[in-house]
PDB file of C-alpha atoms in Angstrom:
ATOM      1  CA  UNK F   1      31.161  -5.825   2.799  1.00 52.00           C
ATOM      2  CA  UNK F   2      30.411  -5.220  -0.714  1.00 79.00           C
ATOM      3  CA  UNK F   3      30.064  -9.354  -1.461  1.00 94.00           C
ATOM      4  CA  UNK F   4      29.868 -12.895  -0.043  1.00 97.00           C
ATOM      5  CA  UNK F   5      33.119 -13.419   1.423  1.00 97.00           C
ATOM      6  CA  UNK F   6      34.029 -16.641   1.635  1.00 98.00           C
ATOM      7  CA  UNK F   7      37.192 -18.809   4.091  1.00 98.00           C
ATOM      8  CA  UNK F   8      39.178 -20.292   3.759  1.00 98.00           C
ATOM      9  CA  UNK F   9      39.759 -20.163  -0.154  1.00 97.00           C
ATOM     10  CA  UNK F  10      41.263 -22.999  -0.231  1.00 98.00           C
ATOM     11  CA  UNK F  11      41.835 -25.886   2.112  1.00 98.00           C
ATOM     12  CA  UNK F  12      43.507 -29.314   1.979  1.00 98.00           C
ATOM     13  CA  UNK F  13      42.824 -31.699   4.487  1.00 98.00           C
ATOM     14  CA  UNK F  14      43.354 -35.688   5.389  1.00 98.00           C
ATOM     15  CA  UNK F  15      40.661 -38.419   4.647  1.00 98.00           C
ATOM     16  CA  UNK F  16      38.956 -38.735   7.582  1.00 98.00           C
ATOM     17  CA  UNK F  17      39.018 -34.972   9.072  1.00 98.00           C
ATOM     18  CA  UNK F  18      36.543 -32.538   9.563  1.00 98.00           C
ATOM     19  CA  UNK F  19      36.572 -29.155   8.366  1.00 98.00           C
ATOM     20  CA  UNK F  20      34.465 -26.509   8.487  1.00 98.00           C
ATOM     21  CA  UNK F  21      33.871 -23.417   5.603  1.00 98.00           C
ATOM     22  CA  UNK F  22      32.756 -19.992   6.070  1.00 98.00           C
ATOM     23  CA  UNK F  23      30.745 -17.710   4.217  1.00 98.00           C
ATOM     24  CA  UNK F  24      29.767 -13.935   5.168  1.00 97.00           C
ATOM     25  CA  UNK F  25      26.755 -12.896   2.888  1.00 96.00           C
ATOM     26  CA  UNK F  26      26.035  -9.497   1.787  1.00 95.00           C
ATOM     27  CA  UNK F  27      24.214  -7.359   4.748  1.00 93.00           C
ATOM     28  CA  UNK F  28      20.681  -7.496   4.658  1.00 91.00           C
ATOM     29  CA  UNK F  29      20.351 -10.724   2.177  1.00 93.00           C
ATOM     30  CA  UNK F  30      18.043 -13.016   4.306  1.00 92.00           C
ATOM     31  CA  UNK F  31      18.370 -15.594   2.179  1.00 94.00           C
ATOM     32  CA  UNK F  32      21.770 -17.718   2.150  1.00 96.00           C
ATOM     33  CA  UNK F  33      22.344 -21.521   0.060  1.00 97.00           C
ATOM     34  CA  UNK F  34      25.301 -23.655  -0.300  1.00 98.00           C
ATOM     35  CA  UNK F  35      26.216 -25.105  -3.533  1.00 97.00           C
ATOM     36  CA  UNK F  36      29.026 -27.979  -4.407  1.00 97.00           C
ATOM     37  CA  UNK F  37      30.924 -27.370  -7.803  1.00 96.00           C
ATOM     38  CA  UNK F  38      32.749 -30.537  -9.156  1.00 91.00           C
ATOM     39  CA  UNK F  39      35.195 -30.378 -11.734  1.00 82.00           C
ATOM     40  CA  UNK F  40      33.105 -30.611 -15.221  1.00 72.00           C
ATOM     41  CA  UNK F  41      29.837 -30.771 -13.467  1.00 77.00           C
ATOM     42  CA  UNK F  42      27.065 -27.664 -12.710  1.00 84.00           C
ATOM     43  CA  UNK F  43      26.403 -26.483  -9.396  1.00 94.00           C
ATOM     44  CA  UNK F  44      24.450 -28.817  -6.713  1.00 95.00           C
ATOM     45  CA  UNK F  45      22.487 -27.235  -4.635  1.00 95.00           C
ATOM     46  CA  UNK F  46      23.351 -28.164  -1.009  1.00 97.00           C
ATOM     47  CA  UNK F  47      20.899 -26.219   1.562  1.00 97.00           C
ATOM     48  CA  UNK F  48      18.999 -22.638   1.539  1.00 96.00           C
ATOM     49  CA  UNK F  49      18.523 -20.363   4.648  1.00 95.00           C
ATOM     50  CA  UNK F  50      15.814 -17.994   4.785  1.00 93.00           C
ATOM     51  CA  UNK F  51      15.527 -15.922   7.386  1.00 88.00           C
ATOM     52  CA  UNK F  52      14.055 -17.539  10.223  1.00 86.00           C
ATOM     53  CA  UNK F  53      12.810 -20.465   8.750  1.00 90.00           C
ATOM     54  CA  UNK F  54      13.750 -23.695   8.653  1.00 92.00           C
ATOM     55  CA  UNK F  55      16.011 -24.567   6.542  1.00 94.00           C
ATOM     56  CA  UNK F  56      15.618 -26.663   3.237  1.00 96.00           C
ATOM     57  CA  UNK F  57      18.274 -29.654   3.659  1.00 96.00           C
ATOM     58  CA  UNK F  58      17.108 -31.725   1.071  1.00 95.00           C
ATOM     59  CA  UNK F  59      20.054 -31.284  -0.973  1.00 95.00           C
ATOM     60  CA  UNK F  60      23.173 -32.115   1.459  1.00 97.00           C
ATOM     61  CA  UNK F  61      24.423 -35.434  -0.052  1.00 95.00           C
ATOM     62  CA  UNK F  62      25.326 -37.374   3.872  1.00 96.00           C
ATOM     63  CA  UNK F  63      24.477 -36.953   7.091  1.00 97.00           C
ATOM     64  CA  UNK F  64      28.078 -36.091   7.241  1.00 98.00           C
ATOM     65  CA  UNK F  65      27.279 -33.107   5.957  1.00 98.00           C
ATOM     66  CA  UNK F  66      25.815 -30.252   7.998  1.00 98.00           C
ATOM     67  CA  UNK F  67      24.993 -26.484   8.115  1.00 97.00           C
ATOM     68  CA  UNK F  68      23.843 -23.833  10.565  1.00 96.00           C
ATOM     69  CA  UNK F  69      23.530 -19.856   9.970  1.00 95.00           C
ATOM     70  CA  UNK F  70      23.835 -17.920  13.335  1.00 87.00           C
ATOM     71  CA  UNK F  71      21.927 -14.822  13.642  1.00 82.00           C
ATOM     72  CA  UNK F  72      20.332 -14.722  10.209  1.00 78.00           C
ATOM     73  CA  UNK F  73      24.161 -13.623   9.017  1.00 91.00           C
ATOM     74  CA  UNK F  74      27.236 -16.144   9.139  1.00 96.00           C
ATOM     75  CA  UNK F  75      26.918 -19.612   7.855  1.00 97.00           C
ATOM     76  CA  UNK F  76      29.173 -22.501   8.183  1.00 98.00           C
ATOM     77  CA  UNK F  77      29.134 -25.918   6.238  1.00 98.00           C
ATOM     78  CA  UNK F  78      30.712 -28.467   8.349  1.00 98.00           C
ATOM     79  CA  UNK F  79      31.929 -31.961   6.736  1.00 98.00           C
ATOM     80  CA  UNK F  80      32.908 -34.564   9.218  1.00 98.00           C
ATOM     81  CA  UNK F  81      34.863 -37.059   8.077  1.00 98.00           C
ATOM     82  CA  UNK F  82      35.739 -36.085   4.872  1.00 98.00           C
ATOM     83  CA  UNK F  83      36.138 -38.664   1.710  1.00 98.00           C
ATOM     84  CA  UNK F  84      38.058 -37.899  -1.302  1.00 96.00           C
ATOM     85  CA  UNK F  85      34.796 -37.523  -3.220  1.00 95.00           C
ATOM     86  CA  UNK F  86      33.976 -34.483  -1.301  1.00 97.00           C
ATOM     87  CA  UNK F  87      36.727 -32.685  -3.120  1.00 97.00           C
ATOM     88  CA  UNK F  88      35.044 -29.978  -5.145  1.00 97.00           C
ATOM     89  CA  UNK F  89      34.509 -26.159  -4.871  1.00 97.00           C
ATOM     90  CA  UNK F  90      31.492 -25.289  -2.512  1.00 98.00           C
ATOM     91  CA  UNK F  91      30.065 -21.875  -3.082  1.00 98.00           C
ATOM     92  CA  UNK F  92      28.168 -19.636  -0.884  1.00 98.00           C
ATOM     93  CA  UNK F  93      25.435 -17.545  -2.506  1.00 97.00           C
ATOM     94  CA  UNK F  94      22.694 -14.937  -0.902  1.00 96.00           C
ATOM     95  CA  UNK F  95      20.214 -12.693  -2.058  1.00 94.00           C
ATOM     96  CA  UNK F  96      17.729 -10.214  -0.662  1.00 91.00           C
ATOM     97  CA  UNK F  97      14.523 -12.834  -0.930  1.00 82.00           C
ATOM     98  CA  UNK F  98      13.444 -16.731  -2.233  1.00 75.00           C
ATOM     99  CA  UNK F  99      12.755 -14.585  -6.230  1.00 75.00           C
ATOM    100  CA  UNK F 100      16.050 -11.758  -6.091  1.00 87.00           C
ATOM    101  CA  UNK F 101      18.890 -13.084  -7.968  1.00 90.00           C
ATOM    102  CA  UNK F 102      22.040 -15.103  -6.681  1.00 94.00           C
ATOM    103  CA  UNK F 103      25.356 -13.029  -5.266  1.00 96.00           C
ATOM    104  CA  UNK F 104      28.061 -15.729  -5.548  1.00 97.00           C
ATOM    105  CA  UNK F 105      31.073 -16.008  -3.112  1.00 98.00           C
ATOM    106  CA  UNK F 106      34.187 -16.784  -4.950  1.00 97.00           C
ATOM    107  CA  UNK F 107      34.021 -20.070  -3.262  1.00 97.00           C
ATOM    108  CA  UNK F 108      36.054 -22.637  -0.567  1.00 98.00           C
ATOM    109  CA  UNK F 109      38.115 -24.902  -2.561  1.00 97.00           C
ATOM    110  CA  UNK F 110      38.070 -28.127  -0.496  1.00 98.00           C
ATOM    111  CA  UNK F 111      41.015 -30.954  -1.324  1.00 98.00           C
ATOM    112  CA  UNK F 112      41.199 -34.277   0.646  1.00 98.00           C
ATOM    113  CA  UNK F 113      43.919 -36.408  -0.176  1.00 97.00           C
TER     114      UNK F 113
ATOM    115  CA  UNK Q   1      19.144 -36.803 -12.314  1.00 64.00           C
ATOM    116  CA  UNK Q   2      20.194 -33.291 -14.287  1.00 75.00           C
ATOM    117  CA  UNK Q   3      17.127 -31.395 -14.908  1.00 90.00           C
ATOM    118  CA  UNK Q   4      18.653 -28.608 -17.162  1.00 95.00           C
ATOM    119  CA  UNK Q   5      20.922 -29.964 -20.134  1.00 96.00           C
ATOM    120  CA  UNK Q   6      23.214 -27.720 -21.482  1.00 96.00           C
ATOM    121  CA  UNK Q   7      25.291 -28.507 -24.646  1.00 97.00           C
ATOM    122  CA  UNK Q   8      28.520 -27.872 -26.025  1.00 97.00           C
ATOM    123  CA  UNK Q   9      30.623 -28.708 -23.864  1.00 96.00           C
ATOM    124  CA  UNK Q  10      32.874 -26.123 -24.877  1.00 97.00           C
ATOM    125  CA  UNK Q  11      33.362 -23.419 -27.325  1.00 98.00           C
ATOM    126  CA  UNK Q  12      35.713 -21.440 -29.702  1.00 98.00           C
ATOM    127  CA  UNK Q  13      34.586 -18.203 -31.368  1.00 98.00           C
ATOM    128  CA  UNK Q  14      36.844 -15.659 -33.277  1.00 98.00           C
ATOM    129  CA  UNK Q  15      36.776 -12.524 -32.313  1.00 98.00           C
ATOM    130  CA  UNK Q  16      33.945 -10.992 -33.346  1.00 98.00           C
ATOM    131  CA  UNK Q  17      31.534 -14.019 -34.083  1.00 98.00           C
ATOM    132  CA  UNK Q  18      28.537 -14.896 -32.400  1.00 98.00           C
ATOM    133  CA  UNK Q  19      28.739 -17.492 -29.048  1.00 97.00           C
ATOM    134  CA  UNK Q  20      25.559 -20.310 -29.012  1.00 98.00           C
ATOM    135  CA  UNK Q  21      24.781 -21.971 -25.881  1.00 98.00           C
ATOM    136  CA  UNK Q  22      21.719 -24.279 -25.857  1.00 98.00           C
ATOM    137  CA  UNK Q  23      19.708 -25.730 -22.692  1.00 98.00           C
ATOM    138  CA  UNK Q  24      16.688 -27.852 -22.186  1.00 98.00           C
ATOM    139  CA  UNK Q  25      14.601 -28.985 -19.264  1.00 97.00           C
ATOM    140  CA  UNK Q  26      11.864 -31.172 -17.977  1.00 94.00           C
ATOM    141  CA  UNK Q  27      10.120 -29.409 -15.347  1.00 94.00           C
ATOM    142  CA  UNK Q  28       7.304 -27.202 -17.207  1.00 93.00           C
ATOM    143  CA  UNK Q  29       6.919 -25.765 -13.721  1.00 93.00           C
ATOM    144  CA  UNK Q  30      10.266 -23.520 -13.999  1.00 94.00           C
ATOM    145  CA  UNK Q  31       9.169 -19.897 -13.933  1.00 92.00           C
ATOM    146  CA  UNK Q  32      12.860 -18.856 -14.123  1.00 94.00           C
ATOM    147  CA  UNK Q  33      15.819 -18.696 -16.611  1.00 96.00           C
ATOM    148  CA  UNK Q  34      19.465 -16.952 -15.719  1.00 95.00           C
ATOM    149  CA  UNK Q  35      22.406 -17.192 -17.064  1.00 97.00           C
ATOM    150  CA  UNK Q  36      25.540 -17.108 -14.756  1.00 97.00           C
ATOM    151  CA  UNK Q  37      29.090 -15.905 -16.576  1.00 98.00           C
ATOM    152  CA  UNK Q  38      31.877 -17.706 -14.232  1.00 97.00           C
ATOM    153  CA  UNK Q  39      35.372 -16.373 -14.723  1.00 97.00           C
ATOM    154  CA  UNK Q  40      38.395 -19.014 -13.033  1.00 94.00           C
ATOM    155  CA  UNK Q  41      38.723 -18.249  -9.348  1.00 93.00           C
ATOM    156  CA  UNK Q  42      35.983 -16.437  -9.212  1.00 95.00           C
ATOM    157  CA  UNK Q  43      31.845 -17.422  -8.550  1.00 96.00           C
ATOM    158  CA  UNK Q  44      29.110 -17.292 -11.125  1.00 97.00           C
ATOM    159  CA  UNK Q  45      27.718 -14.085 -11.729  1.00 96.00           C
ATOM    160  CA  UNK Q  46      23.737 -13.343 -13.304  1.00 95.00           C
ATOM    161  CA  UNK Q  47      24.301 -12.706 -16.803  1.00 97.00           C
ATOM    162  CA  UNK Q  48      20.815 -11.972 -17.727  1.00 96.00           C
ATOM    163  CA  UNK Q  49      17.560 -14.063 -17.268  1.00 95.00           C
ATOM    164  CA  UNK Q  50      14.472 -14.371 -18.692  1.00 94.00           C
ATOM    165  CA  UNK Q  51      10.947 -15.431 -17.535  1.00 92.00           C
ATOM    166  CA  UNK Q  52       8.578 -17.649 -19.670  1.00 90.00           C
ATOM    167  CA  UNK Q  53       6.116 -14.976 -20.587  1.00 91.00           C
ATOM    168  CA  UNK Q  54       8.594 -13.408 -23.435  1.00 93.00           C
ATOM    169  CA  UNK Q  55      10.189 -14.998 -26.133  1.00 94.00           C
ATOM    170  CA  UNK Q  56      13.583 -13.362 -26.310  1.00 96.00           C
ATOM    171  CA  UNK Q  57      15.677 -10.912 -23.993  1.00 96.00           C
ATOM    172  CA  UNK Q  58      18.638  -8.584 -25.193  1.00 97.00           C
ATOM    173  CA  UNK Q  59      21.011  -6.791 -22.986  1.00 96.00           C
ATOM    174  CA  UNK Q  60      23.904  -5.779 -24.978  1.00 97.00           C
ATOM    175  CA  UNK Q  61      25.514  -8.008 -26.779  1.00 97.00           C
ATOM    176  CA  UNK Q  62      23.579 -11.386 -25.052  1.00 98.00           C
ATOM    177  CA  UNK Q  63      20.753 -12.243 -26.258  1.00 97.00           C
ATOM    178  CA  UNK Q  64      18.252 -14.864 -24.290  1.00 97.00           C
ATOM    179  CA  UNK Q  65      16.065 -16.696 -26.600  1.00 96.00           C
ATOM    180  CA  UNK Q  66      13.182 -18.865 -24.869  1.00 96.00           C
ATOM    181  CA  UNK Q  67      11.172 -22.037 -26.761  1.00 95.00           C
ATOM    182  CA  UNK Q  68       8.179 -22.813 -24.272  1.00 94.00           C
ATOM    183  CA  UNK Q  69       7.038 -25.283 -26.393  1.00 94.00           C
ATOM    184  CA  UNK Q  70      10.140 -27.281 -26.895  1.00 96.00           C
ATOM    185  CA  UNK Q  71      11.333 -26.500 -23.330  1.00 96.00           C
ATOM    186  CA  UNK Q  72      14.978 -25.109 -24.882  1.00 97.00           C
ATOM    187  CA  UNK Q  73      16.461 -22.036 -24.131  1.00 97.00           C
ATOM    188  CA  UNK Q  74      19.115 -20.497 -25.382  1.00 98.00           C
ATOM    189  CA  UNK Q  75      21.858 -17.585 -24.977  1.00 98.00           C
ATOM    190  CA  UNK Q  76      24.054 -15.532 -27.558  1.00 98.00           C
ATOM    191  CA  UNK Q  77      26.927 -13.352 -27.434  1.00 98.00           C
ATOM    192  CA  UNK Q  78      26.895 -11.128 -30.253  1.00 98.00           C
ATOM    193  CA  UNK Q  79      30.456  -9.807 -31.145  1.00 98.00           C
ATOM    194  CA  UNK Q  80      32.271 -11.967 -29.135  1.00 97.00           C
ATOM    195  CA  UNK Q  81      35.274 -10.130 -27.442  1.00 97.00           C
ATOM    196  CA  UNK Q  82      38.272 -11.404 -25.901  1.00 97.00           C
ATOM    197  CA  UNK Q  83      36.872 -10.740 -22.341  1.00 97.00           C
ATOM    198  CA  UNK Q  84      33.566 -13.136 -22.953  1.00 98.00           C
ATOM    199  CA  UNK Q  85      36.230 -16.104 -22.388  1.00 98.00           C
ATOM    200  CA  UNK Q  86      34.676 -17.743 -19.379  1.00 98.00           C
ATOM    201  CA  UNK Q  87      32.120 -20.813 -18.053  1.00 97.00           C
ATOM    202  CA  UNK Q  88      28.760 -19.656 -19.052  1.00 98.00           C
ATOM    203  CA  UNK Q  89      25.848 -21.748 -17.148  1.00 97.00           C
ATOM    204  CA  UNK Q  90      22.204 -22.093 -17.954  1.00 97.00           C
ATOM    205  CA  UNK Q  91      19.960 -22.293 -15.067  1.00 96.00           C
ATOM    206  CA  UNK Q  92      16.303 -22.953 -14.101  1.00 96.00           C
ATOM    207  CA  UNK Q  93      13.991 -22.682 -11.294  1.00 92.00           C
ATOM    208  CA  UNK Q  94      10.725 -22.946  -9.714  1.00 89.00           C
ATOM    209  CA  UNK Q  95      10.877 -20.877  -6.676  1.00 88.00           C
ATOM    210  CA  UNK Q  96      14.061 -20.311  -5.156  1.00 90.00           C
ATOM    211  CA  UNK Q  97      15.931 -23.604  -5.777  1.00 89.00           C
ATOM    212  CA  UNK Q  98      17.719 -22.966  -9.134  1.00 92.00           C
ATOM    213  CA  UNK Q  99      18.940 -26.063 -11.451  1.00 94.00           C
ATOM    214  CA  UNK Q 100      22.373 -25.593 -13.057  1.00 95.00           C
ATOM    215  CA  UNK Q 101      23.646 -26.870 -16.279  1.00 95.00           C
ATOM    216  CA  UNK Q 102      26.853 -28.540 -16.264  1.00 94.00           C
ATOM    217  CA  UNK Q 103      28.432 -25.384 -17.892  1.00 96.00           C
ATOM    218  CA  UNK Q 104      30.237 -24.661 -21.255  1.00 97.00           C
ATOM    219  CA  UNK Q 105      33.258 -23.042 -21.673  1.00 97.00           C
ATOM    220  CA  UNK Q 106      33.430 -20.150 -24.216  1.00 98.00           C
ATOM    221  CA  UNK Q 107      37.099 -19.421 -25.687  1.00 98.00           C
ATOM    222  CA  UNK Q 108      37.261 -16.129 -27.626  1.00 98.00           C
ATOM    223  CA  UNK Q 109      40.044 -15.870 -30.309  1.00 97.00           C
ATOM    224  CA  UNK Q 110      41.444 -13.103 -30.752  1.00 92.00           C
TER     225      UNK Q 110
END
């Protein structure tokens, strides 16, 4: 594809659900991260993927929070048991190496009422 | 804690006039500077960035200018157009785990 695609845009969900959030980097980027936008806030970095490496976690905010990227490609951010304060935009980026700029997804926008 | 400030807020410029956006950070280990342009709906998109070993960075009308010593860095839009209306964020890194600003918004006049 010519971007990060990103699924669902948007989703709504119930206090106490799980859901799970897609993001389809560009082919050939080996290098994938998660960020959390918040209304008024900067991005938060959430976890980075590099190739076959182990991941750098240090930024997911809960061990509710988890991440996995099959096959060097497709990642998905799971939440389990999502609280209202999880509400925010999460953005996918990748890039073609740990020093190439950021390619932004447009981003999952995740309500929980 | 933030490690990149980034002030205003927000922004109004008449068409025309020239757009300010000011950051500062701690960690004298960043090696990196972008600027991400964020339109609504849409994710941030590099701008233009700058690395420590130059002062200032033009690409059009933005302009990157880069204070080592007082840790601030800073980006202008020159001739501000309708179109530059958007979230403009500062960012820094050391490696490949960049630090955002919390973002400005820049409304352009027309």
């Amino acid at each position: 594809g010519a971007g990060v695609s990103q699924s669902p845009s948007n989703k709504v969900t119930e206090k106490g659900k799980d859901v799970e959030l897609r993001c389809d980097p560009i082919s050939g980027h080996t290098a994938l991260y998660w960020y959390r936008q918040s209304l008024g806030q900067g991005l938060e970095f959430l976890i980075y993927f590099q190739g076959n490496s182990a991941p750098d976690k240090s930024g997911l905010p809960s061990d509710r929070f988890s991440a996995e990227r099959t096959g060097g490609s497709v990642s998905t951010l799971t939440i389990q048991r999502t609280q209202q304060e999880d509400s925010a935009v999460y953005l996918c980026a990748s890039s073609l190496g740990r020093d190439s700029p950021l390619h932004f997804g447009n981003g999952t926008r995740l309500t929980v009422t | 804690q933030q490690q990149v400030k980034q002030s205003p807020q927000s922004l109004i410029v008449q068409k025309g006039g020239i757009s300010i956006i000011n950051c500062a950070y701690e960690n004298t280990a960043f090696d990196y500077f972008p600027w991400y342009q964020q339109f609504p709906g849409k994710g941030p998109a590099l701008l233009i960035a700058i690395r420590p070993d130059v002062s200032e960075k033009k690409e059009g009308r933005f302009t990157i200018s880069f204070n080592k010593s007082a840790k601030q860095f800073s980006l202008h839009i020159m001739d501000s157009q309708p179109g530059d209306s958007a979230t403009y964020f500062c960012a820094a890194s050391k490696g490949y785990k960049l630090s955002f600003g919390a973002g400005t918004t820049v409304t352009v006049r027309a």
